[in-house]
Coordinates of C-alpha atoms and ligand atoms in Angstrom, one line a residue:
X1 CA -55.4 -98.9 -6.6
X2 CA -53.8 -102.1 -5.4
X3 CA -53.1 -100.4 -2.0
X4 CA -56.7 -99.5 -1.6
X5 CA -57.9 -102.9 -2.4
X6 CA -55.6 -104.4 0.2
X7 CA -56.7 -101.9 2.8
X8 CA -60.4 -102.7 2.1
X9 CA -59.9 -106.4 2.2
X10 CA -60.3 -108.1 5.6
X11 CA -58.4 -111.2 4.3
X12 CA -55.3 -109.1 3.8
X13 CA -55.1 -108.7 7.6
X14 CA -55.0 -112.4 8.1
X15 CA -51.4 -112.2 6.7
X16 CA -48.5 -110.3 8.1
X17 CA -48.0 -108.5 4.8
X18 CA -49.8 -105.4 6.0
X19 CA -46.7 -104.4 8.1
X20 CA -44.7 -104.0 4.9
X21 CA -47.4 -102.0 3.2
X22 CA -47.7 -99.7 6.3
X23 CA -43.9 -99.1 6.3
X24 CA -44.1 -98.0 2.7
X25 CA -47.2 -95.8 3.3
X26 CA -45.6 -94.0 6.3
X27 CA -42.7 -93.0 4.0
X28 CA -44.6 -92.3 0.7
X29 CA -48.1 -91.2 1.5
X30 CA -48.8 -91.1 5.3
X31 CA -52.3 -89.6 4.9
X32 CA -53.6 -91.4 1.9
X33 CA -57.0 -91.0 0.2
X34 CA -58.4 -94.5 -0.1
X35 CA -61.2 -95.5 -2.5
X36 CA -63.8 -97.6 -0.7
X37 CA -66.6 -100.1 -1.7
X38 CA -69.3 -97.6 -0.6
X39 CA -67.9 -95.1 -3.1
X40 CA -67.3 -92.4 -0.4
X41 CA -63.6 -93.0 0.2
X42 CA -61.7 -92.2 3.4
X43 CA -58.3 -91.0 4.5
X44 CA -55.9 -93.7 5.7
X45 CA -53.7 -92.3 8.5
X46 CA -50.4 -94.2 9.1
X47 CA -48.1 -92.1 11.3
X48 CA -48.0 -92.2 15.1
X49 CA -47.9 -88.4 15.4
X50 CA -50.9 -87.8 13.1
X51 CA -52.9 -90.5 14.9
X52 CA -52.0 -89.2 18.4
X53 CA -53.2 -85.7 17.3
X54 CA -56.5 -87.2 16.1
X55 CA -57.0 -89.1 19.3
X56 CA -56.4 -86.0 21.3
X57 CA -58.7 -83.8 19.3
X58 CA -62.1 -85.5 19.6
X59 CA -64.1 -82.3 18.8
X60 CA -62.4 -82.1 15.4
X61 CA -62.2 -85.9 14.8
X62 CA -65.5 -87.2 15.9
X63 CA -66.3 -90.7 17.1
X64 CA -70.0 -89.9 17.3
X65 CA -70.9 -88.8 13.7
X66 CA -70.3 -92.2 12.1
X67 CA -68.9 -94.4 14.8
X68 CA -65.5 -95.9 15.1
X69 CA -65.8 -99.2 13.4
X70 CA -64.6 -99.2 9.8
X71 CA -67.9 -99.5 8.0
X72 CA -67.0 -99.0 4.4
X73 CA -69.5 -101.2 2.5
X74 CA -72.9 -100.1 1.6
X75 CA -74.9 -103.1 2.9
X76 CA -73.3 -102.7 6.3
X77 CA -73.6 -98.9 6.5
X78 CA -77.4 -98.9 6.0
X79 CA -78.2 -100.5 9.3
X80 CA -74.9 -100.6 11.2
X81 CA -75.3 -97.3 13.1
X82 CA -78.6 -98.3 14.7
X83 CA -77.4 -101.8 15.5
X84 CA -74.1 -100.7 16.9
X85 CA -75.6 -97.9 19.0
X86 CA -73.5 -95.1 17.5
X87 CA -73.9 -92.1 19.7
X88 CA -75.3 -94.1 22.5
X89 CA -72.3 -95.8 24.1
X90 CA -69.2 -94.2 25.7
X91 CA -67.0 -95.2 22.8
X92 CA -69.1 -93.2 20.3
X93 CA -70.1 -90.2 22.3
X94 CA -68.1 -87.1 21.8
X95 CA -67.0 -84.6 24.5
X96 CA -68.3 -82.8 26.4
X97 CA -71.1 -85.5 26.8
X98 CA -68.6 -88.3 26.8
X99 CA -67.1 -87.5 30.3
X100 CA -70.3 -88.0 32.1
X101 CA -70.9 -91.4 30.6
X102 CA -67.3 -92.5 31.3
X103 CA -67.6 -91.4 34.9
X104 CA -70.8 -93.5 35.5
X105 CA -69.2 -96.8 34.4
X106 CA -65.6 -96.3 35.4
X107 CA -65.5 -97.3 39.1
X108 CA -65.0 -101.1 38.6
X109 CA -62.1 -100.4 36.3
X110 CA -60.1 -98.1 38.5
X111 CA -56.8 -99.3 40.1
X112 CA -58.1 -99.7 43.6
X113 CA -61.1 -101.9 42.4
X114 CA -58.8 -103.9 40.2
X115 CA -56.3 -104.5 43.0
X116 CA -59.1 -105.6 45.3
X117 CA -60.4 -107.9 42.5
X118 CA -57.1 -109.4 41.6
X119 CA -57.5 -112.6 43.8
X120 CA -60.8 -113.3 42.1
X121 CA -59.3 -112.7 38.6
X122 CA -56.5 -115.1 39.5
X123 CA -59.0 -117.7 40.7
X124 CA -61.0 -117.4 37.4
X125 CA -57.9 -117.8 35.3
X126 CA -56.7 -120.8 37.4
X127 CA -60.0 -122.5 36.9
X128 CA -59.6 -122.3 33.1
X129 CA -56.0 -123.7 33.3
X130 CA -57.3 -126.5 35.6
X131 CA -59.8 -127.4 32.9
X132 CA -57.2 -128.0 30.2
X133 CA -56.6 -131.6 29.1
X134 CA -53.7 -133.2 30.8
X135 CA -52.2 -134.4 27.5
X136 CA -51.6 -130.6 26.9
X137 CA -52.6 -130.6 23.2
X138 CA -54.8 -127.5 22.9
X139 CA -55.7 -124.6 20.7
X140 CA -54.2 -121.8 22.8
X141 CA -56.7 -119.3 21.3
X142 CA -59.9 -121.3 21.5
X143 CA -59.2 -123.2 24.7
X144 CA -57.4 -120.5 26.7
X145 CA -57.0 -117.0 25.2
X146 CA -60.7 -116.4 24.4
X147 CA -61.9 -117.9 27.7
X148 CA -59.9 -115.8 30.0
X149 CA -61.2 -112.3 29.2
X150 CA -64.7 -113.7 28.7
X151 CA -64.8 -115.2 32.2
X152 CA -63.4 -112.1 33.8
X153 CA -65.7 -109.6 32.2
X154 CA -68.8 -111.8 32.6
X155 CA -67.9 -112.2 36.2
X156 CA -67.5 -108.4 36.7
X157 CA -70.8 -107.9 34.9
X158 CA -72.5 -110.6 37.0
X159 CA -73.6 -112.7 34.0
X160 CA -74.8 -116.3 34.6
X161 CA -72.3 -118.9 33.5
X162 CA -74.7 -120.8 31.3
X163 CA -74.8 -117.7 29.1
X164 CA -71.1 -117.1 28.6
X165 CA -70.5 -119.3 25.6
X166 CA -73.5 -117.9 23.7
X167 CA -72.3 -114.4 24.4
X168 CA -68.8 -115.3 23.1
X169 CA -70.2 -116.6 19.8
X170 CA -72.2 -113.3 19.4
X171 CA -69.0 -111.4 20.2
X172 CA -67.1 -113.2 17.5
X173 CA -69.9 -112.4 15.0
X174 CA -70.1 -108.7 15.9
X175 CA -66.3 -108.1 15.8
X176 CA -65.0 -110.9 13.6
X177 CA -68.0 -111.2 11.2
X178 CA -65.8 -110.6 8.2
X179 CA -64.0 -113.9 8.8
X180 CA -65.6 -116.9 7.0
X181 CA -65.3 -119.1 10.1
X182 CA -67.5 -116.8 12.1
X183 CA -69.9 -115.9 9.3
X184 CA -73.7 -116.6 9.5
X185 CA -74.9 -115.2 6.1
X186 CA -73.0 -112.2 4.6
X187 CA -70.4 -110.3 6.6
X188 CA -72.9 -107.5 7.2
X189 CA -75.6 -109.9 8.4
X190 CA -73.1 -111.5 10.7
X191 CA -71.8 -108.3 12.3
X192 CA -75.3 -106.8 12.7
X193 CA -76.8 -110.1 13.9
X194 CA -74.0 -110.3 16.6
X195 CA -74.7 -106.7 17.7
X196 CA -78.5 -107.3 17.8
X197 CA -78.3 -110.5 19.8
X198 CA -76.0 -108.9 22.3
X199 CA -78.2 -105.8 22.5
X200 CA -81.3 -108.0 23.2
X201 CA -79.4 -109.7 26.0
X202 CA -78.0 -106.5 27.5
X203 CA -81.3 -104.8 27.3
X204 CA -83.0 -107.5 29.4
X205 CA -80.3 -107.2 32.0
X206 CA -80.5 -103.4 32.1
X207 CA -84.2 -103.8 32.8
X208 CA -83.6 -106.3 35.6
X209 CA -80.9 -104.2 37.3
X210 CA -82.9 -101.0 37.5
X211 CA -83.5 -100.3 41.2
X212 CA -80.9 -103.0 42.3
X213 CA -78.2 -101.9 44.6
X214 CA -75.4 -103.8 42.9
X215 CA -72.0 -102.3 42.1
X216 CA -71.3 -104.0 38.7
X217 CA -71.1 -101.5 35.8
X218 CA -74.4 -102.5 34.3
X219 CA -76.3 -101.8 37.6
X220 CA -74.3 -98.6 38.1
X221 CA -75.5 -97.4 34.6
X222 CA -79.1 -98.7 35.1
X223 CA -79.4 -96.6 38.2
X224 CA -77.3 -93.6 37.1
X225 CA -78.4 -90.0 36.5
X226 CA -77.1 -88.1 33.5
X227 CA -77.7 -84.4 33.7
X228 CA -80.3 -85.0 36.4
X229 CA -82.3 -87.6 34.4
X230 CA -82.1 -91.4 34.5
X231 CA -79.7 -92.8 31.9
X232 CA -81.9 -93.9 29.0
X233 CA -82.5 -97.6 28.7
X234 CA -81.0 -97.9 25.2
X235 CA -77.8 -96.2 26.4
X236 CA -77.4 -98.6 29.3
X237 CA -78.0 -101.6 27.0
X238 CA -75.6 -100.3 24.3
X239 CA -72.9 -99.6 26.9
X240 CA -73.4 -103.2 28.3
X241 CA -72.7 -104.5 24.8
X242 CA -69.7 -102.3 24.5
X243 CA -68.2 -103.7 27.7
X244 CA -68.8 -107.3 26.7
X245 CA -67.2 -106.8 23.3
X246 CA -64.3 -104.8 24.6
X247 CA -63.8 -107.4 27.3
X248 CA -64.1 -110.5 25.0
X249 CA -62.5 -109.5 21.7
X250 CA -59.2 -107.6 22.4
X251 CA -57.4 -109.1 25.4
X252 CA -57.5 -112.5 23.7
X253 CA -55.4 -111.1 20.9
X254 CA -52.8 -109.5 23.1
X255 CA -52.4 -112.6 25.2
X256 CA -52.2 -115.1 22.3
X257 CA -50.1 -112.7 20.2
X258 CA -47.8 -112.3 23.2
X259 CA -47.4 -116.1 23.6
X260 CA -46.7 -116.5 19.9
X261 CA -44.0 -113.8 20.1
X262 CA -42.4 -115.4 23.1
X263 CA -42.3 -118.8 21.3
X264 CA -40.7 -117.1 18.3
X265 CA -38.2 -115.3 20.6
X266 CA -37.0 -117.8 23.2
X267 CA -34.5 -115.4 24.7
X268 CA -37.4 -113.1 25.6
X269 CA -39.3 -116.0 27.2
X270 CA -36.2 -116.9 29.2
X271 CA -36.2 -113.3 30.6
X272 CA -39.7 -113.8 31.9
X273 CA -39.1 -117.2 33.3
X274 CA -36.0 -115.9 35.0
X275 CA -38.0 -113.1 36.6
X276 CA -41.8 -113.1 36.2
X277 CA -42.0 -109.6 37.8
X278 CA -40.8 -108.4 34.3
X279 CA -44.4 -109.2 33.1
X280 CA -45.7 -105.8 34.4
X281 CA -43.6 -104.1 31.8
X282 CA -43.8 -106.9 29.2
X283 CA -47.6 -106.6 28.9
X284 CA -47.1 -103.2 27.1
X285 CA -44.9 -104.9 24.5
X286 CA -47.5 -107.7 24.0
X287 CA -50.0 -105.1 23.2
X288 CA -47.7 -103.1 20.9
X289 CA -46.6 -106.2 19.1
X290 CA -49.9 -107.9 18.7
X291 CA -52.0 -104.8 17.8
X292 CA -55.4 -106.1 18.8
X293 CA -57.1 -103.0 17.5
X294 CA -56.1 -102.7 13.8
X295 CA -58.1 -99.7 12.8
X296 CA -60.5 -97.1 14.1
X297 CA -62.6 -94.5 12.2
X298 CA -63.2 -90.8 12.9
X299 CA -65.2 -88.2 11.0
X300 CA -63.9 -84.6 10.5
X301 CA -66.3 -82.1 12.0
X302 CA -64.6 -79.1 10.2
X303 CA -62.1 -78.5 7.4
X304 CA -58.6 -79.1 8.7
X305 CA -55.1 -80.1 7.6
X306 CA -53.4 -83.4 8.6
X307 CA -50.0 -84.6 7.4
X308 CA -50.0 -82.0 4.7
X309 CA -53.4 -83.0 3.3
X310 CA -56.5 -80.8 3.3
X311 CA -59.3 -82.7 5.0
X312 CA -62.9 -81.5 4.5
X313 CA -65.7 -81.5 7.1
X314 CA -67.7 -84.8 6.8
X315 CA -64.8 -86.8 5.4
X316 CA -63.9 -90.0 7.2
X317 CA -60.4 -91.0 8.5
X318 CA -59.2 -94.4 9.4
X319 CA -56.3 -94.7 11.8
X320 CA -54.1 -97.8 11.3
X321 CA -52.7 -98.8 14.7
X322 CA -50.2 -101.5 13.7
X323 CA -48.6 -98.7 11.6
X324 CA -48.3 -96.3 14.5
X325 CA -46.9 -99.0 16.7
X326 CA -44.1 -99.8 14.3
X327 CA -43.3 -96.1 13.5
X328 CA -39.5 -95.7 13.5
X329 CA -40.0 -92.0 14.5
X330 CA -41.1 -93.2 17.9
X331 CA -39.8 -96.7 18.4
X332 CA -36.1 -97.7 18.4
X333 CA -35.9 -100.9 16.3
X334 CA -39.7 -101.3 16.0
X335 CA -39.5 -104.8 14.6
X336 CA -37.6 -106.1 17.6
X337 CA -39.9 -107.8 20.2
X338 CA -38.4 -106.6 23.5
X339 CA -40.2 -107.3 26.7
X340 CA -38.0 -104.8 28.5
X341 CA -38.8 -101.9 26.1
X342 CA -39.1 -98.7 28.1
X343 CA -40.6 -96.2 27.4
X344 CA -43.2 -98.0 25.3
X345 CA -45.3 -95.2 23.8
X346 CA -47.6 -97.5 21.7
X347 CA -51.1 -96.4 20.9
X348 CA -52.6 -99.9 21.4
X349 CA -55.0 -98.6 24.0
X350 CA -55.6 -95.4 22.1
X351 CA -55.0 -91.9 23.7
X352 CA -56.9 -88.9 24.8
X353 CA -60.4 -88.9 26.3
X354 CA -61.4 -92.3 24.8
X355 CA -58.2 -94.0 26.1
X356 CA -59.1 -97.6 26.9
X357 CA -61.1 -97.7 30.1
X358 CA -60.3 -101.4 30.5
X359 CA -56.6 -101.2 29.8
X360 CA -55.5 -101.8 33.4
X361 CA -57.9 -104.7 33.6
X362 CA -56.6 -106.2 30.4
X363 CA -53.0 -105.8 31.6
X364 CA -53.9 -107.5 34.9
X365 CA -55.5 -110.4 33.0
X366 CA -52.6 -110.9 30.6
X367 CA -50.0 -110.7 33.4
X368 CA -51.8 -113.2 35.6
X369 CA -52.4 -115.6 32.7
X370 CA -48.8 -115.4 31.5
X371 CA -47.7 -116.0 35.1
X372 CA -49.7 -119.2 35.3
X373 CA -48.6 -120.4 31.8
X374 CA -44.9 -119.9 32.8
X375 CA -45.4 -121.4 36.2
X376 CA -47.4 -124.4 35.2
X377 CA -45.6 -125.6 32.1
X378 CA -41.9 -126.3 31.4
X379 CA -42.3 -125.6 27.8
X380 CA -44.7 -124.9 24.9
X381 CA -44.4 -126.2 21.3
X382 CA -46.3 -125.1 18.3
X383 CA -47.9 -128.2 16.7
X384 CA -49.9 -126.9 13.7
X385 CA -50.6 -124.0 11.4
X386 CA -51.1 -120.6 13.1
X387 CA -54.1 -118.8 11.7
X388 CA -55.2 -115.1 12.0
X389 CA -58.7 -113.7 11.9
X390 CA -59.8 -112.0 8.7
X391 CA -60.6 -108.6 10.0
X392 CA -59.3 -105.0 9.5
X393 CA -61.0 -103.8 12.7
X394 CA -60.0 -106.0 15.7
X395 CA -57.5 -108.7 14.6
X396 CA -55.2 -111.3 15.9
X397 CA -54.8 -115.0 16.2
X398 CA -57.8 -117.3 15.4
X399 CA -55.9 -120.6 16.0
X400 CA -52.6 -121.4 17.7
X401 CA -52.3 -125.2 18.1
X402 CA -49.7 -126.0 20.8
X403 CA -48.5 -128.8 23.1
X404 CA -48.1 -127.7 26.7
X405 CA -45.3 -129.6 28.3
X406 CA -45.6 -130.5 32.0
X407 CA -42.8 -130.1 34.5
X408 CA -40.9 -133.3 35.0
Ligands
HEM1 C1 -55.5 -105.6 25.3 C2 -56.8 -105.4 25.4 C3 -57.4 -104.1 24.9 C4 -57.1 -103.2 23.9 C5 -55.9 -103.3 23.0 C6 -58.0 -102.1 23.9 C7 -58.0 -101.1 23.0 C8 -58.8 -100.0 23.1 C9 -58.7 -98.8 22.3 C10 -57.7 -98.6 21.2 C11 -59.6 -97.9 22.7 C12 -59.9 -96.5 22.2 C13 -61.0 -96.4 21.3 C14 -61.2 -95.1 20.6 O1 -60.4 -94.2 20.8 O2 -62.1 -94.9 19.7 C15 -60.4 -98.5 23.8 C16 -61.5 -98.0 24.4 C17 -62.2 -98.7 25.3 N1 -62.0 -99.9 25.9 FE1 -60.4 -101.1 25.5 N2 -59.0 -102.4 24.9 C18 -58.6 -103.5 25.5 C19 -59.3 -104.1 26.6 C20 -60.4 -103.6 27.2 C21 -61.2 -104.3 28.2 C22 -60.8 -105.6 28.9 C23 -62.2 -103.5 28.5 C24 -63.3 -103.7 29.6 C25 -64.2 -104.3 29.7 C26 -62.2 -102.3 27.6 C27 -63.1 -101.3 27.6 C28 -63.0 -100.2 26.8 C29 -63.9 -99.1 26.8 C30 -65.2 -99.0 27.7 C31 -63.5 -98.1 25.9 C32 -64.1 -96.8 25.6 C33 -63.6 -95.7 26.4 C34 -64.1 -94.3 26.1 O3 -64.6 -94.2 25.0 O4 -64.0 -93.5 26.9 N3 -61.1 -102.5 26.8 N4 -59.9 -99.8 24.0

C-alpha cells in the first residue's frame, strides 16, 4: 500500500526518491495495479518497452476516452474533462481523427519554419538575459527558465506582451496546481481554474482570428477545414490552450534541470564550454535526465495483455516516464549524466502518433539558451536550496537560486 500512496502523492515527486521506487518496481512488478483516491485504481507502467508499445498503439491505449492527465481524485474527475477539453485538442484525440488536427497546426513547428525563426528565437532569449540584474543573483527558474519558453510560444502565437505574465500564472495553476505555492483553493479548483482562464483567453483570440490571413497556429486553426467543415470554435480554443501549456510548462524543466545537472557534473559543463556545438546532442540528455513529463494516462479500449498482466477494457494505465528513461534494458549506465550519450532513446517527448509536436522547438530554445548562458557567464554557483514542484504530471525545478559570475 505504501507504494500506491507514494505514487498518488504529488509531494513525493518533489523529492528524488521516486527514482529508487521506480527501479524497484521495474524489477519486481513492472505493470502494477495501483489503488487510487477515486476508488477506481489504475495500472502503473514502469518499463520502457511496455510504454513504447502503449505509445505506438493509440487505438488500444486511448488518449481520448479519459484524457492523458493523471486525474485520480474524485473532485477533479467530476469537472476536469470538460475544463481540459478532453477529446477536443490534438493531445486527446485518437487516430484516425488525430492526424487531421495535427496537420492543421503543425506548419510553424516544422524544421524549415524553425530554422527560419531561429534568429527571432535567439533575439527573444537575448532580451531575457539582458534584463537580468547585473549583480547576477537570480532564481534561475523564475527569472530565466520559465520566461524563455513563455516568450517564444507567446511570440509564435502572436499574443500581446502585456498578457504574458498572467498567462504564465494560469499555466502554473493548470499544470502545477497540486503544488501549495501555485494553489488558489484546493488542487482541483486550482487546476480547473487555470484551464478555464486559459480557455476564456484562447476562445477570445480564436474569435478574433477567424477570417484573418495570419500564419500563426491559432489563425491556421481558426480558418481550417476539418473534413470539409470549419474547425469548431471550442476545438480551436482548446488547442490554443494546449499550445500555451505545452510551450510554458515543459521546456522550463528541461532547461533548468539541464543547468542543475551541469552544475553537479562540472566535467560535462567543461565539455560544452570547450565545444558548444555539442549542445545539439546534449539537449536530448537534458530531456532524458530532467524528465519534464512525469506521467501520462491512457485508457484501454479492449481487453489486452501488458507485461504479463491482463488489462480489461475501460481500465486506466499510467506511464511513468522517469522510469522508462532510467531503464537499464535500454540505457547503458542510466544514472550517469552524459551530454555525449548516443544513441539516446529516451521517451521524454513520447513516441508514436502523439510524439511531441513542439520537440524541435523546445530543443532549439534549450540549445540557444544554454549557448548564451555559457557564453555570457564565466561560472554559475548555487546559492540556496533547490526546490522541485509537487506534481506527478509535469514536474521539475521550482526554484534554483544561483549567482551568475561575469567574465573578468
Ligand atoms: C522539453 C520540452 C517538452 C517535452 C519534454 C514535451 C513532451 C511531450 C510529450 C511526452 C508528448 C506526448 C504526449 C502523449 O503521448 O500523450 C508531447 C506532445 C505534444 N507536445 Fe510537447 N513537450 C515539450 C515541449 C513542447 C513545446 C515547446 C510545444 C509547443 C508549443 C509542445 C507541443 C506539444 C503538442 C502540441 C503535443 C501533442 C502532439 C499530438 O498529440 O499529436 N511541446 N510533448
